[in-house]
Coordinates of C-alpha atoms and ligand atoms in Angstrom, one line a residue:
M27 CA 16.0 -36.8 6.5
F28 CA 17.2 -33.7 5.2
R29 CA 14.4 -32.5 3.7
L30 CA 14.2 -28.9 2.4
D31 CA 10.1 -28.4 2.0
G32 CA 9.0 -24.6 1.5
K33 CA 12.5 -23.4 1.8
V34 CA 13.9 -21.4 -1.5
A35 CA 17.5 -21.8 -2.7
L36 CA 19.9 -19.9 -4.7
V37 CA 22.5 -21.0 -7.0
T38 CA 25.0 -19.0 -8.2
G39 CA 26.2 -20.7 -11.6
G40 CA 23.6 -23.4 -11.4
S41 CA 23.2 -23.9 -15.0
R42 CA 26.3 -26.0 -15.5
G43 CA 28.7 -29.0 -13.6
I44 CA 28.4 -28.9 -9.7
G45 CA 26.2 -25.5 -9.9
R46 CA 23.8 -27.7 -11.8
A47 CA 23.7 -30.9 -9.9
C48 CA 23.0 -28.8 -6.5
A49 CA 20.3 -27.0 -8.0
A50 CA 18.9 -30.6 -9.3
A51 CA 19.6 -32.0 -6.1
L52 CA 18.3 -29.4 -4.0
A53 CA 15.1 -29.3 -5.9
A54 CA 14.3 -33.3 -5.6
Q55 CA 14.3 -32.7 -1.3
G56 CA 11.8 -30.1 -2.0
A57 CA 13.1 -26.9 -2.4
T58 CA 12.2 -24.2 -4.3
V59 CA 15.4 -23.5 -6.6
I60 CA 17.0 -20.2 -8.5
V61 CA 19.8 -21.4 -10.9
N62 CA 21.6 -18.3 -11.7
Y63 CA 23.9 -17.7 -14.9
V64 CA 25.8 -15.1 -16.7
R65 CA 25.9 -16.3 -20.3
G66 CA 24.7 -19.0 -21.0
E67 CA 20.8 -18.9 -20.7
D68 CA 19.3 -21.5 -22.7
A69 CA 21.8 -23.9 -20.2
A70 CA 20.4 -22.5 -16.9
R71 CA 16.6 -22.9 -18.7
A72 CA 17.5 -26.9 -19.5
A73 CA 18.8 -27.2 -16.2
A74 CA 15.8 -25.8 -14.7
D75 CA 13.3 -27.5 -16.7
A76 CA 15.2 -31.0 -16.1
I77 CA 14.0 -30.2 -12.4
T78 CA 10.2 -29.1 -13.3
Q79 CA 9.9 -31.9 -15.4
A80 CA 11.3 -34.5 -12.2
G81 CA 8.5 -32.4 -10.6
G82 CA 10.4 -29.8 -8.7
K83 CA 10.1 -25.9 -8.9
A84 CA 12.9 -23.8 -10.5
E85 CA 13.4 -20.6 -12.0
I86 CA 16.2 -19.0 -14.0
C87 CA 17.5 -15.4 -12.9
G88 CA 21.0 -14.2 -14.7
F89 CA 23.2 -11.6 -13.5
D90 CA 26.8 -11.4 -13.6
V91 CA 28.2 -12.2 -10.0
A92 CA 31.0 -9.8 -10.5
D93 CA 28.9 -6.7 -10.9
T94 CA 28.1 -5.6 -7.5
K95 CA 25.3 -3.3 -8.5
A96 CA 23.4 -5.8 -11.0
T97 CA 24.4 -8.7 -8.3
E98 CA 22.1 -6.5 -5.4
Q99 CA 19.2 -5.2 -7.6
A100 CA 18.4 -9.0 -8.9
L101 CA 18.8 -10.6 -5.7
E102 CA 16.8 -7.8 -3.9
G103 CA 14.5 -8.8 -6.4
L104 CA 14.3 -12.1 -5.6
V105 CA 13.9 -11.8 -2.2
E106 CA 10.5 -9.5 -2.8
K107 CA 9.6 -12.2 -5.1
H108 CA 9.8 -15.2 -2.3
G109 CA 9.7 -13.3 1.2
R110 CA 13.4 -14.6 1.7
I111 CA 16.1 -16.7 0.3
D112 CA 16.4 -19.8 3.1
I113 CA 20.0 -21.2 1.1
L114 CA 23.1 -19.6 -0.8
I115 CA 24.8 -22.5 -2.7
A116 CA 27.8 -19.7 -3.6
N117 CA 29.2 -22.0 -6.4
A118 CA 29.8 -19.5 -9.2
G119 CA 33.6 -19.9 -10.1
I120 CA 36.3 -19.5 -12.5
A121 CA 39.5 -20.5 -13.2
I122 CA 42.2 -18.7 -15.3
D123 CA 45.2 -20.8 -15.3
G124 CA 48.8 -19.4 -15.3
L125 CA 52.6 -19.5 -13.8
L126 CA 53.2 -16.3 -11.3
L127 CA 55.3 -14.6 -13.8
R128 CA 52.6 -14.5 -16.5
V129 CA 49.6 -13.6 -14.1
K130 CA 47.8 -10.8 -15.8
D131 CA 46.1 -8.1 -12.9
E132 CA 43.1 -8.4 -15.1
D133 CA 42.8 -12.0 -14.5
L134 CA 43.7 -11.7 -11.1
D135 CA 41.0 -9.0 -11.0
R136 CA 38.4 -11.0 -12.5
I137 CA 38.9 -14.3 -10.4
F138 CA 38.6 -12.4 -7.0
S139 CA 35.8 -10.4 -8.6
T140 CA 34.1 -13.7 -9.6
N141 CA 35.2 -16.2 -6.9
L142 CA 35.6 -14.1 -3.4
R143 CA 33.8 -10.6 -4.2
G144 CA 30.8 -12.4 -6.1
T145 CA 30.6 -14.8 -2.9
L146 CA 30.5 -11.8 -0.4
T147 CA 27.8 -10.0 -2.5
C148 CA 25.4 -12.4 -2.5
A149 CA 26.3 -13.1 1.2
R150 CA 25.9 -9.6 2.5
V151 CA 22.8 -8.9 0.4
L152 CA 20.5 -12.3 1.4
S153 CA 22.3 -12.0 4.8
K154 CA 19.7 -9.5 5.9
S155 CA 16.6 -11.3 4.8
M156 CA 18.3 -14.6 6.7
M157 CA 18.0 -12.5 9.6
R158 CA 14.3 -12.4 9.9
P159 CA 11.9 -15.1 10.1
S160 CA 9.4 -15.7 7.3
K161 CA 6.0 -13.7 8.1
T162 CA 3.7 -16.2 6.7
D163 CA 5.7 -19.3 7.8
P164 CA 7.5 -19.5 11.3
K165 CA 9.8 -22.9 10.2
R166 CA 11.5 -20.3 7.7
S167 CA 13.5 -18.6 10.0
G168 CA 17.7 -18.4 9.3
G169 CA 19.3 -19.6 6.9
R170 CA 22.6 -21.9 5.7
M171 CA 25.4 -20.6 3.6
I172 CA 27.4 -22.6 1.8
F173 CA 31.0 -21.3 -0.2
M174 CA 32.3 -23.2 -3.4
S175 CA 35.8 -23.6 -1.9
S176 CA 38.4 -26.1 -3.7
V177 CA 41.1 -28.9 -2.8
I178 CA 43.5 -26.0 -4.2
A179 CA 42.2 -23.7 -1.5
E180 CA 44.3 -26.2 1.0
M181 CA 47.0 -27.9 -1.1
G182 CA 47.9 -24.9 -3.6
N183 CA 48.8 -26.1 -7.6
V184 CA 51.0 -25.0 -9.9
G185 CA 49.8 -22.7 -12.3
Q186 CA 46.8 -22.0 -10.1
T187 CA 48.1 -19.2 -7.3
A188 CA 45.6 -16.8 -8.1
Y189 CA 42.3 -19.6 -8.0
A190 CA 43.7 -21.1 -5.0
A191 CA 43.9 -17.6 -3.7
S192 CA 40.8 -16.9 -4.0
K193 CA 39.4 -19.8 -2.9
A194 CA 41.1 -20.0 0.3
A195 CA 40.1 -16.9 1.1
L196 CA 36.5 -17.8 0.8
L197 CA 37.7 -20.7 3.9
G198 CA 38.5 -17.4 6.2
A199 CA 35.3 -15.5 4.8
A200 CA 33.3 -18.4 5.6
K201 CA 34.5 -19.1 9.2
S202 CA 34.2 -14.8 10.1
I203 CA 30.5 -14.9 8.8
A204 CA 29.7 -18.2 10.9
R205 CA 31.5 -16.9 13.9
E206 CA 29.0 -13.3 13.0
Y207 CA 26.1 -14.5 12.1
A208 CA 25.6 -17.6 14.7
S209 CA 23.1 -15.5 16.8
R210 CA 20.7 -15.6 14.1
G211 CA 20.6 -18.9 13.1
I212 CA 23.2 -18.6 9.9
T213 CA 24.9 -21.6 9.5
V214 CA 27.8 -20.6 6.8
N215 CA 30.2 -23.6 5.9
A216 CA 32.4 -23.7 2.9
L217 CA 33.2 -26.9 0.3
G218 CA 36.3 -27.9 -0.4
P219 CA 35.5 -30.4 -4.0
G220 CA 38.6 -32.2 -5.5
F221 CA 39.1 -32.8 -8.9
I222 CA 35.2 -33.2 -10.4
D223 CA 34.2 -34.2 -13.8
T224 CA 32.6 -30.9 -15.4
D225 CA 33.4 -28.4 -18.1
M226 CA 36.0 -27.0 -15.7
T227 CA 37.9 -29.6 -16.0
Q228 CA 37.0 -31.2 -19.2
S229 CA 39.9 -29.6 -20.9
M230 CA 42.3 -31.5 -19.4
T231 CA 44.5 -33.8 -21.5
P232 CA 43.9 -37.5 -20.6
A233 CA 47.6 -38.1 -19.3
M234 CA 46.6 -35.0 -17.1
K235 CA 43.9 -36.8 -15.8
E236 CA 45.6 -40.2 -15.3
Q237 CA 48.4 -37.7 -13.3
I238 CA 45.6 -35.9 -10.8
V239 CA 43.9 -39.9 -10.5
K240 CA 47.5 -40.8 -9.0
M241 CA 47.1 -38.2 -5.8
I242 CA 43.5 -39.5 -5.3
P243 CA 43.6 -42.4 -3.0
L244 CA 39.7 -43.5 -3.8
G245 CA 41.8 -44.0 -7.4
R246 CA 39.3 -41.6 -9.4
I247 CA 37.7 -38.3 -10.8
G248 CA 34.6 -37.0 -8.3
S249 CA 30.8 -36.6 -10.0
A250 CA 29.0 -33.1 -9.4
A251 CA 26.5 -35.6 -8.0
E252 CA 29.1 -36.1 -4.6
I253 CA 29.4 -32.4 -4.5
A254 CA 25.4 -32.1 -4.6
A255 CA 25.0 -34.6 -1.7
A256 CA 27.0 -32.9 0.3
C257 CA 25.8 -29.6 -0.4
V258 CA 22.1 -30.9 0.2
F259 CA 23.4 -32.3 3.7
L260 CA 24.9 -28.6 5.0
A261 CA 21.3 -27.1 3.5
S262 CA 19.6 -29.0 5.8
D263 CA 18.0 -28.7 9.1
E264 CA 20.0 -31.6 10.4
A265 CA 23.4 -29.9 9.8
G266 CA 22.0 -26.8 12.2
Y267 CA 25.0 -27.5 15.0
I268 CA 27.5 -27.3 11.9
T269 CA 29.1 -24.3 11.0
G270 CA 32.2 -21.9 10.3
Q271 CA 33.4 -25.8 8.6
V272 CA 35.0 -26.8 5.6
L273 CA 33.6 -29.9 4.2
R274 CA 35.9 -31.6 1.8
V275 CA 34.9 -34.4 -0.8
N276 CA 38.3 -34.8 -2.5
G277 CA 38.5 -38.9 -2.5
G278 CA 41.4 -38.7 0.1
M279 CA 43.5 -36.1 -2.3
Y280 CA 43.5 -33.8 0.9
V281 CA 43.1 -35.1 4.1
Ligands
LIG15 P1 31.4 -25.2 -14.5 O1 31.2 -26.0 -15.4 O2 32.9 -24.2 -15.5 O3 30.6 -23.5 -14.4 C1 30.7 -22.4 -13.8 C2 29.2 -21.7 -13.4 O4 29.5 -20.7 -13.1 C3 28.4 -22.1 -14.4 O5 27.3 -22.1 -14.6 C4 28.8 -20.2 -15.2 O6 27.5 -20.2 -15.9 C5 28.9 -20.1 -13.7 N1 29.6 -18.6 -13.5 C6 31.0 -18.6 -13.9 N2 31.4 -16.9 -13.9 C7 29.7 -16.3 -13.6 C8 29.7 -15.1 -12.9 N3 30.4 -14.2 -13.3 N4 28.6 -14.9 -12.6 C9 27.9 -15.8 -12.4 N5 27.8 -17.2 -12.7 C10 28.7 -17.4 -13.4 O7 32.5 -24.9 -13.2 P2 32.3 -26.4 -12.1 O8 33.7 -27.1 -12.5 O9 30.5 -26.4 -11.9 O10 33.0 -25.8 -11.1 C11 31.5 -25.0 -9.9 C12 32.3 -24.7 -8.4 O11 32.9 -25.5 -8.0 C13 33.5 -22.9 -9.1 O12 33.3 -22.2 -8.0 C14 34.7 -23.8 -8.9 O13 35.7 -23.3 -9.0 C15 34.4 -25.1 -8.2 N6 35.3 -26.5 -8.3 C16 35.1 -26.9 -9.2 C17 36.3 -28.3 -9.2 C18 36.3 -28.8 -10.8 O14 36.6 -29.6 -10.1 N7 35.3 -29.0 -11.1 C19 36.7 -28.6 -8.4 C20 37.3 -27.6 -7.0 C21 36.0 -26.4 -7.1 P3 27.6 -19.3 -17.6 O15 27.7 -20.9 -18.3 O16 26.2 -18.7 -17.8 O17 29.0 -18.7 -17.6

């Protein structure tokens, strides 16, 4: 079950954290994985090397999802090379925290251009090839898009207005694109991770982490592998009747 043999998956921000775990999990199910990064080429190479050492197929591709032209160019090159990209994991994201009164315009722009516009650019470009069945393999048709939202999109959080707004926008986008592309065999879903142990949450003090754990019924912070497992499921053929949904993987923090 949940095999992805013969499929090609792009994981934006696949070099670290949740994206890296998703890339490894998709490759373990047989997908060829493209690991995207923006600054950390070494980390991306290490993620791809770990996949190939485990017997999987991976390559790296650096581009800034917030740079629309660069993203379009890179994605068109990948489609040309692989024929099509079957699975998009739009995971690249940033958080710049601060109370509303202190939020700067340039921070708003960075958050929205990465988390929202970057995701929509990838979805727009890749949807064209997902709409066309593969010329060489009839089993490769349609596609899977998974947008990495956050529990904060639905709960809100002090100091995360811009981040929450960008992640909530992804929910509306996933639902709309799901409706637009359903007839073409493309499913679009959002994943809503809770607090997950990655570099993004590493800067929190032990006291802050303790406070957060108190809000999680399962009593612990989640792992990137637990998000990756949900990602594999949504990317699989078995999830073909699920579209426009939010899959929350948050230890019960928001139900
Ligand atoms: P992370 O450890 O900070 O890793 C972020 C990844 O995104 C890195 O691979 C980074 O690449 C890449 N990236 C950042 N900006 C990019 C850009 N403009 N273009 C291309 N790649 C870019 O983050 P994470 O904790 O794994 O989070 C991954 C996603 O899950 C994010 O969208 C985040 O909002 C979401 N999320 C995380 C949590 C959590 O608790 N960790 C909870 C809910 C949702 P470089 O290293 O090259 O910069």
